[in-house]
XYZ file of C-alpha atoms in Angstrom:
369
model
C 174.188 -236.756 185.765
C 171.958 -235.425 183.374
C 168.596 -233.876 184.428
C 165.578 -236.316 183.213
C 164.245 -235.764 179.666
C 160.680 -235.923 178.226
C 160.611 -238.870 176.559
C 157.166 -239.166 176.147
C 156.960 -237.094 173.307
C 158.784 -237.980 170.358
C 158.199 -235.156 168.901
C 160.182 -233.202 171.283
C 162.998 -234.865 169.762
C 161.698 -233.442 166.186
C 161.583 -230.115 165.014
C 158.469 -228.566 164.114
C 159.205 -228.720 160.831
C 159.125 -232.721 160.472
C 163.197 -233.040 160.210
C 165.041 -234.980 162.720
C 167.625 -232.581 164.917
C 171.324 -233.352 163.482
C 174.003 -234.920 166.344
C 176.492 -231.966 165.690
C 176.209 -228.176 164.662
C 178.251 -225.068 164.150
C 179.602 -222.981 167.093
C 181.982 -220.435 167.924
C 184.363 -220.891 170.216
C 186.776 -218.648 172.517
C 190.413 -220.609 172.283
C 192.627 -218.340 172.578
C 191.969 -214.827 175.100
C 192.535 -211.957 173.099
C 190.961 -208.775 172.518
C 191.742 -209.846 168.891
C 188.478 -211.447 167.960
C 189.371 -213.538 165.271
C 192.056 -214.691 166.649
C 190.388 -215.345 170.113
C 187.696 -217.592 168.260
C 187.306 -220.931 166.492
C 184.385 -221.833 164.059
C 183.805 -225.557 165.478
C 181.936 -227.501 162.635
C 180.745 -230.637 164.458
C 179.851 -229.527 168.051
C 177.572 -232.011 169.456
C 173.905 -230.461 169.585
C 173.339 -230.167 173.464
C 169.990 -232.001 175.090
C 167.770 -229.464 176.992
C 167.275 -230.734 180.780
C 164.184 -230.953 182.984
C 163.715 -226.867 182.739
C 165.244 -226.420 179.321
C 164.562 -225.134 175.883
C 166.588 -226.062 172.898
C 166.382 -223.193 170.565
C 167.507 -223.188 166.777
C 168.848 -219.967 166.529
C 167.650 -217.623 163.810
C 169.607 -214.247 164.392
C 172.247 -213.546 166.545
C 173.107 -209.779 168.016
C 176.530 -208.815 167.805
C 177.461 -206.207 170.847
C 180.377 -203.923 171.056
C 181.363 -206.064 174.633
C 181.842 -209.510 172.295
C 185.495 -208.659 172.008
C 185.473 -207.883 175.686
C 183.750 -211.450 176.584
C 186.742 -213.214 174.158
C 189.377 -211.202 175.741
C 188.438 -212.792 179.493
C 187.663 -209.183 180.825
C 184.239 -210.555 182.261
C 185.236 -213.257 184.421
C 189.067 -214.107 185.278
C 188.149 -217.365 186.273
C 187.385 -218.545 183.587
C 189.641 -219.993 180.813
C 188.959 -220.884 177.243
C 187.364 -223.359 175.645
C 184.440 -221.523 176.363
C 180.998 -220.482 174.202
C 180.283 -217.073 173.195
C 177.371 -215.093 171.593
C 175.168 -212.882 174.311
C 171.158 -212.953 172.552
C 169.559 -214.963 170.077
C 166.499 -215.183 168.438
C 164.538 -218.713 167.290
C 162.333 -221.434 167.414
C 161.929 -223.824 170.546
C 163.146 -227.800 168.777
C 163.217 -229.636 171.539
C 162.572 -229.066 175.759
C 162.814 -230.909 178.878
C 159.627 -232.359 180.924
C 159.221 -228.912 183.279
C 160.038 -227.117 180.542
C 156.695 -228.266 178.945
C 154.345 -226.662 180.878
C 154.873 -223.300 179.506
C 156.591 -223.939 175.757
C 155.848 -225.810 172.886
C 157.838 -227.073 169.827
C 157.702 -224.185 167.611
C 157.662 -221.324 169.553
C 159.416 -218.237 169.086
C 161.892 -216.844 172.148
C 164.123 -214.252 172.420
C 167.046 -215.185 174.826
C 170.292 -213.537 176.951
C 172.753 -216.089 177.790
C 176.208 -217.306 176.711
C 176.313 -218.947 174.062
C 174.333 -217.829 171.278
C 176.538 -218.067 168.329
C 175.839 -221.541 167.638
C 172.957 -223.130 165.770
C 171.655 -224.669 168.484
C 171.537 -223.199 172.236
C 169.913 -224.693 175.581
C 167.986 -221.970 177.359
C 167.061 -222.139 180.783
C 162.986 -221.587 179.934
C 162.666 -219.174 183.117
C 165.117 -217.007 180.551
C 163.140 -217.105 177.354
C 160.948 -214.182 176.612
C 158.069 -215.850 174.477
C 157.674 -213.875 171.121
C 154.950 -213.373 168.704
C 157.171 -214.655 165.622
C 160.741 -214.825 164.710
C 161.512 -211.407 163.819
C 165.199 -209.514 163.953
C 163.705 -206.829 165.388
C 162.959 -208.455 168.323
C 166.642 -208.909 168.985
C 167.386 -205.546 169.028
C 165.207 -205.010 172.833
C 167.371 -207.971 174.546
C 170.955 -205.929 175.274
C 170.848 -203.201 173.272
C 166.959 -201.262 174.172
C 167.318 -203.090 177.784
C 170.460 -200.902 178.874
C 168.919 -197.737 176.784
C 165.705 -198.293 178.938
C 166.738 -198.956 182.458
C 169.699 -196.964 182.819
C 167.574 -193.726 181.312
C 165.089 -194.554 184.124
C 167.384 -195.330 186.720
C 170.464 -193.469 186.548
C 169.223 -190.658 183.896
C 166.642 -188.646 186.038
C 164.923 -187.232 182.398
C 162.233 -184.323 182.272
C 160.589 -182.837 180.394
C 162.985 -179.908 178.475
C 166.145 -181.673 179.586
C 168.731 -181.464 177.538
C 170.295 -184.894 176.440
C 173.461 -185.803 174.753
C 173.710 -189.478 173.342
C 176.750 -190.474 171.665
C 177.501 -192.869 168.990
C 173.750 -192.068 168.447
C 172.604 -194.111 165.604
C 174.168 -197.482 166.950
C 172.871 -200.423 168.569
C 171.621 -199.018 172.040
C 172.122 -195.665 170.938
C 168.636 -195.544 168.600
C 166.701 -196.401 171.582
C 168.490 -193.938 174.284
C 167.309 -190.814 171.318
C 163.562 -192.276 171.163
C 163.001 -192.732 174.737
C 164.951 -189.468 175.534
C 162.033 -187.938 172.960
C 159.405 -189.671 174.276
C 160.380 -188.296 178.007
C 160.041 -184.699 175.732
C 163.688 -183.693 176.254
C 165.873 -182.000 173.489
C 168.258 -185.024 172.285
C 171.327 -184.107 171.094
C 173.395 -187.142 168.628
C 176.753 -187.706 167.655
C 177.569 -189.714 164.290
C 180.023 -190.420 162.263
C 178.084 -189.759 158.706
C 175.002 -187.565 157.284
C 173.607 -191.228 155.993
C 173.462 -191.550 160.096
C 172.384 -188.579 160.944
C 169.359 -188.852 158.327
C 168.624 -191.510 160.396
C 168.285 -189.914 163.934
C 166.499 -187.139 162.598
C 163.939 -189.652 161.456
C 163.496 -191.076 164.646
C 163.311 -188.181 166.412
C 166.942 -186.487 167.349
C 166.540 -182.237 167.384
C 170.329 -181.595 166.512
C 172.893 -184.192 165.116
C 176.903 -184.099 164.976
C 178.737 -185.448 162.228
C 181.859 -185.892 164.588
C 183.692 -186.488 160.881
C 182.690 -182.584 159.428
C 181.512 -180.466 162.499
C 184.035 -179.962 166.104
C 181.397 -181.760 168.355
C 183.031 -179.245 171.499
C 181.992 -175.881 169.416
C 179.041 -177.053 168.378
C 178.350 -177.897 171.998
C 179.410 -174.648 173.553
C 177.996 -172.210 170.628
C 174.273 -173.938 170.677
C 174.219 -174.853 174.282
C 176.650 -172.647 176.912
C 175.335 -173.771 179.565
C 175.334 -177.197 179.018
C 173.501 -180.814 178.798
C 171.770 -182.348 181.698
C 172.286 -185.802 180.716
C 175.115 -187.883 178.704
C 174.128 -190.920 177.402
C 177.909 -192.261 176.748
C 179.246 -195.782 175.582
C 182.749 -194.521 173.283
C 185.600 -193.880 176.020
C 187.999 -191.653 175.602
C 188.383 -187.972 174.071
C 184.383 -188.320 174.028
C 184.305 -188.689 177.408
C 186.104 -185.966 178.497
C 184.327 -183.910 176.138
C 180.998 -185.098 177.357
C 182.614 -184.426 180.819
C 182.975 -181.007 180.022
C 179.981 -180.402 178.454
C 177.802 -181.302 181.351
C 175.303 -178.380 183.049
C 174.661 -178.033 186.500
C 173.975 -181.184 188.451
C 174.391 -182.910 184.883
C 174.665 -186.462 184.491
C 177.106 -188.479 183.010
C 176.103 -192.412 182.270
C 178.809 -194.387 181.162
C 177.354 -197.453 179.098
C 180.897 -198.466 177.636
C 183.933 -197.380 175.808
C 183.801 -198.825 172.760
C 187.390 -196.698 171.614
C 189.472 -198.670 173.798
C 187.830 -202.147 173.654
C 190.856 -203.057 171.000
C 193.530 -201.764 172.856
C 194.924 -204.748 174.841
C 194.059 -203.302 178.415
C 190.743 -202.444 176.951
C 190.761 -198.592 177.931
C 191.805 -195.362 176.381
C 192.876 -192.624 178.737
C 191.010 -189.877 180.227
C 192.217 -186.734 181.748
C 190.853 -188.564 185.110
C 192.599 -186.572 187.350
C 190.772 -183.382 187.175
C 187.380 -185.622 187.693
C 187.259 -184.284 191.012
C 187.338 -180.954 190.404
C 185.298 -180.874 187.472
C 182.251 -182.609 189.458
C 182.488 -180.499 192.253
C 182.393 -177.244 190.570
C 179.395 -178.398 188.417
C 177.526 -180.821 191.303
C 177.858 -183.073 188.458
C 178.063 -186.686 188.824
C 179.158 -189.677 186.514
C 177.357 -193.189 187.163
C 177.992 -196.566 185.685
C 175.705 -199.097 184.168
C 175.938 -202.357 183.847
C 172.971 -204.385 182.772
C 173.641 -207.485 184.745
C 172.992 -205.881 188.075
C 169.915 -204.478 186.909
C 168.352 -207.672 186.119
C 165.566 -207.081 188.790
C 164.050 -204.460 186.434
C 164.882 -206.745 183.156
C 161.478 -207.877 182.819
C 158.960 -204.793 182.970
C 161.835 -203.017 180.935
C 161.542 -205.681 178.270
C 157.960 -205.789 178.529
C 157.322 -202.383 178.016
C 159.727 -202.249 174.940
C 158.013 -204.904 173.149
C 154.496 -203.251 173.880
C 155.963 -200.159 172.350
C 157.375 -201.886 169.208
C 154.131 -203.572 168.698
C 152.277 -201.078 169.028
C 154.684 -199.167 166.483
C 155.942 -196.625 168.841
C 159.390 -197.817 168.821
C 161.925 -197.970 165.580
C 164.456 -201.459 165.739
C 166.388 -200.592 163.076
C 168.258 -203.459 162.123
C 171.625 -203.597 160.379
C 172.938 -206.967 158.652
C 175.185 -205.434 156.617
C 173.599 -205.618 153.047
C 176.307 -202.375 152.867
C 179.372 -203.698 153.736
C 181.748 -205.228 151.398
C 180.903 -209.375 151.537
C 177.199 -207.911 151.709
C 174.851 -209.749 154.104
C 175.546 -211.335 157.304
C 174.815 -214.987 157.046
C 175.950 -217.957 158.813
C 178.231 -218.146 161.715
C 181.048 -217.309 159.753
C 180.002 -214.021 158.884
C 180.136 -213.087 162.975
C 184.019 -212.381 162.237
C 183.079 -209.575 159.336
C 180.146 -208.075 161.496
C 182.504 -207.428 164.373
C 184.982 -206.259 162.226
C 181.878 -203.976 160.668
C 180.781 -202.915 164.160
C 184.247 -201.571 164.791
C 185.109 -199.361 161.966
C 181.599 -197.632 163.053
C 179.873 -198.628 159.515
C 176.370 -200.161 161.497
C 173.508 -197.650 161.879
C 171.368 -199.625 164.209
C 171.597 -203.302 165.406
C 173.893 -205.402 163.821
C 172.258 -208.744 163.270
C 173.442 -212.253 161.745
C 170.784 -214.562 160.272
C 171.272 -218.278 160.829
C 169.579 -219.664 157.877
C 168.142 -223.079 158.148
C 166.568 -224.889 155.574
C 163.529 -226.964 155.960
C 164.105 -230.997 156.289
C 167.899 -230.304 156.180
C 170.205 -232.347 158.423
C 172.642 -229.287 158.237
């Protein structure tokens, strides 16, 4: 049974913009598990557009983020029990259309939210209104603090113990979650070490603060490592798997800290790991009273809120770079539309992004889509 609606308003059942909301939309859609995006996921053309219950929001989506863990989500790595059809997407960005009675007393048609749920890559979502965060304006930038400066935030404050003088390691440095682990590493006054793949990237972390970069593509990140610091980092800020984690391994100091974030270099593989040298682990930790802690942001949703908080006060207050990427650079040039979620994960993957990688929904005023 469906919750009750407000039906006292009929312009709840209008956007803002004076044009009735269409029956069906766009979505994608997992069919198929498979590590293999595009062929895990459908482009649906006429999904119905879902109704927003008592406590609901339904928000037109205006940017989507694309994260590394899509392909993970599509692959059924998440959740075993559950089998496709099912939605996918993680954040979005829009404009409340429509919302349900409850729902009312804190929204209005019109407002800008910023949401995490499944689901987003559609052109319309329902949001549970206890999940929106209420935004200033529609802006890409936003998008960026949901997933990506979230997990930078909280796991640096939970798991990453920083100082000032520290010495801190982030890899794949000038990606998604990566920009924000360098700036609040800097902000905490450590020394932030960054790995890249190109100078164009690590232009970029120097700008926002990084002391030494690593073009992983022209400079042995392991020399570099020992030569400029023998005795080690303190902290590893680590989400690519693999050789780079036993190399990050290795390069801890004394008591160092190792936070794994993901391992992007095996999320293709069809068991979704690359192997480690795992079985000196033991050793290595003991002899260094090193330790190696995971983080997952769904289990630190209790701190979610003041994390988010704090980020947006710092990126309005123009303390914190979003850099966003939608991928004016790549070969098809700009991601836009739903379709183009297939070329930014493809983008994402051969390690092109430097920042955020961000789809724009465009919607154009009094269209029925």
């Amino acid at each position: 049974s469906r919750p009750i609606l407000d039906m006292s308003y009929s312009r709840h059942f209008l956007d803002f913009q004076g044009s009735s909301i269409p029956s069906s939309m766009k979505k994608l859609v997992v069919t198929k598990l498979s590590q293999n995006f595009r062929e895990a996921v459908t482009l649906q053309q006429d999904a119905p557009v879902p109704l927003p219950g008592d406590g609901d929001l339904l928000v037109r989506n205006r940017f989507v983020g694309i994260n590394a863990s899509d392909i993970n989500y599509s692959a059924g790595r998440y959740d075993a029990s559950v089998k496709p059809p099912f939605d996918i997407g993680f954040e979005g960005v829009g404009d409340v259309v429509a919302l349900g009675l409850s729902a009312s007393a804190d929204y209005t048609v019109g407002q800008a939210v910023a949401y995490v749920k499944a689901g987003s890559f559609a052109e319309y979502t329902v949001v549970p209104a206890r999940h929106a965060v209420p935004l200033p304006s529609v802006k890409p930038e936003f998008l960026t603090l949901m997933v990506s400066g979230a997990t930078a935030y909280i796991s640096l404050k939970e798991l990453g113990n920083l100082s000032e003088g520290k010495k801190v390691l982030v890899t794949a440095a000038a990606g998604g979650t990566g920009q924000f682990a360098v700036q609040l590493a800097k902000k905490a006054k450590c020394h932030v070490i960054g790995t890249c793949s190109s100078d164009e990237k690590g232009g970029f972390l120097k700008s926002i603060g990084c002391d030494r970069t690593i073009n992983y593509k022209t400079e042995n990140v392991e020399s570099v490592l020992r030569k400029d610091y023998p005795d080690g980092v303190d902290v590893v800020y680590e989400s690519i798997g693999g050789k780079m984690f036993d190399l990050a391994l290795n390069s801890l100091a004394i008591k160092g800290r190792l936070i794994v974030i993901g391992f992007i270099a095996g999320y293709q593989n069809p068991t979704g790991l690359q192997p480690v040298k795992a079985e000196l682990l033991p050793a290595k930790l003991l002899k260094k009273s090193a330790s190696v802690r995971g983080f997952f942001l769904n289990h630190y949703l209790s701190e979610y809120a003041m994390a988010l908080k704090h980020l947006l006060e710092m990126y309005e207050r123009g303390d914190l770079v979003c850099e966003v990427d939608f991928g004016e650079m790549s070969p098809e040039g700009k991601f836009t539309g739903l379709e183009s979620v297939f070329r930014a994960v493809d983008y994402m993957y051969m390690g092109k992004n430097i920042g955020k990688i961000v789809v724009e929904l465009p919607h154009s005023v009094n269209s029925k889509l």
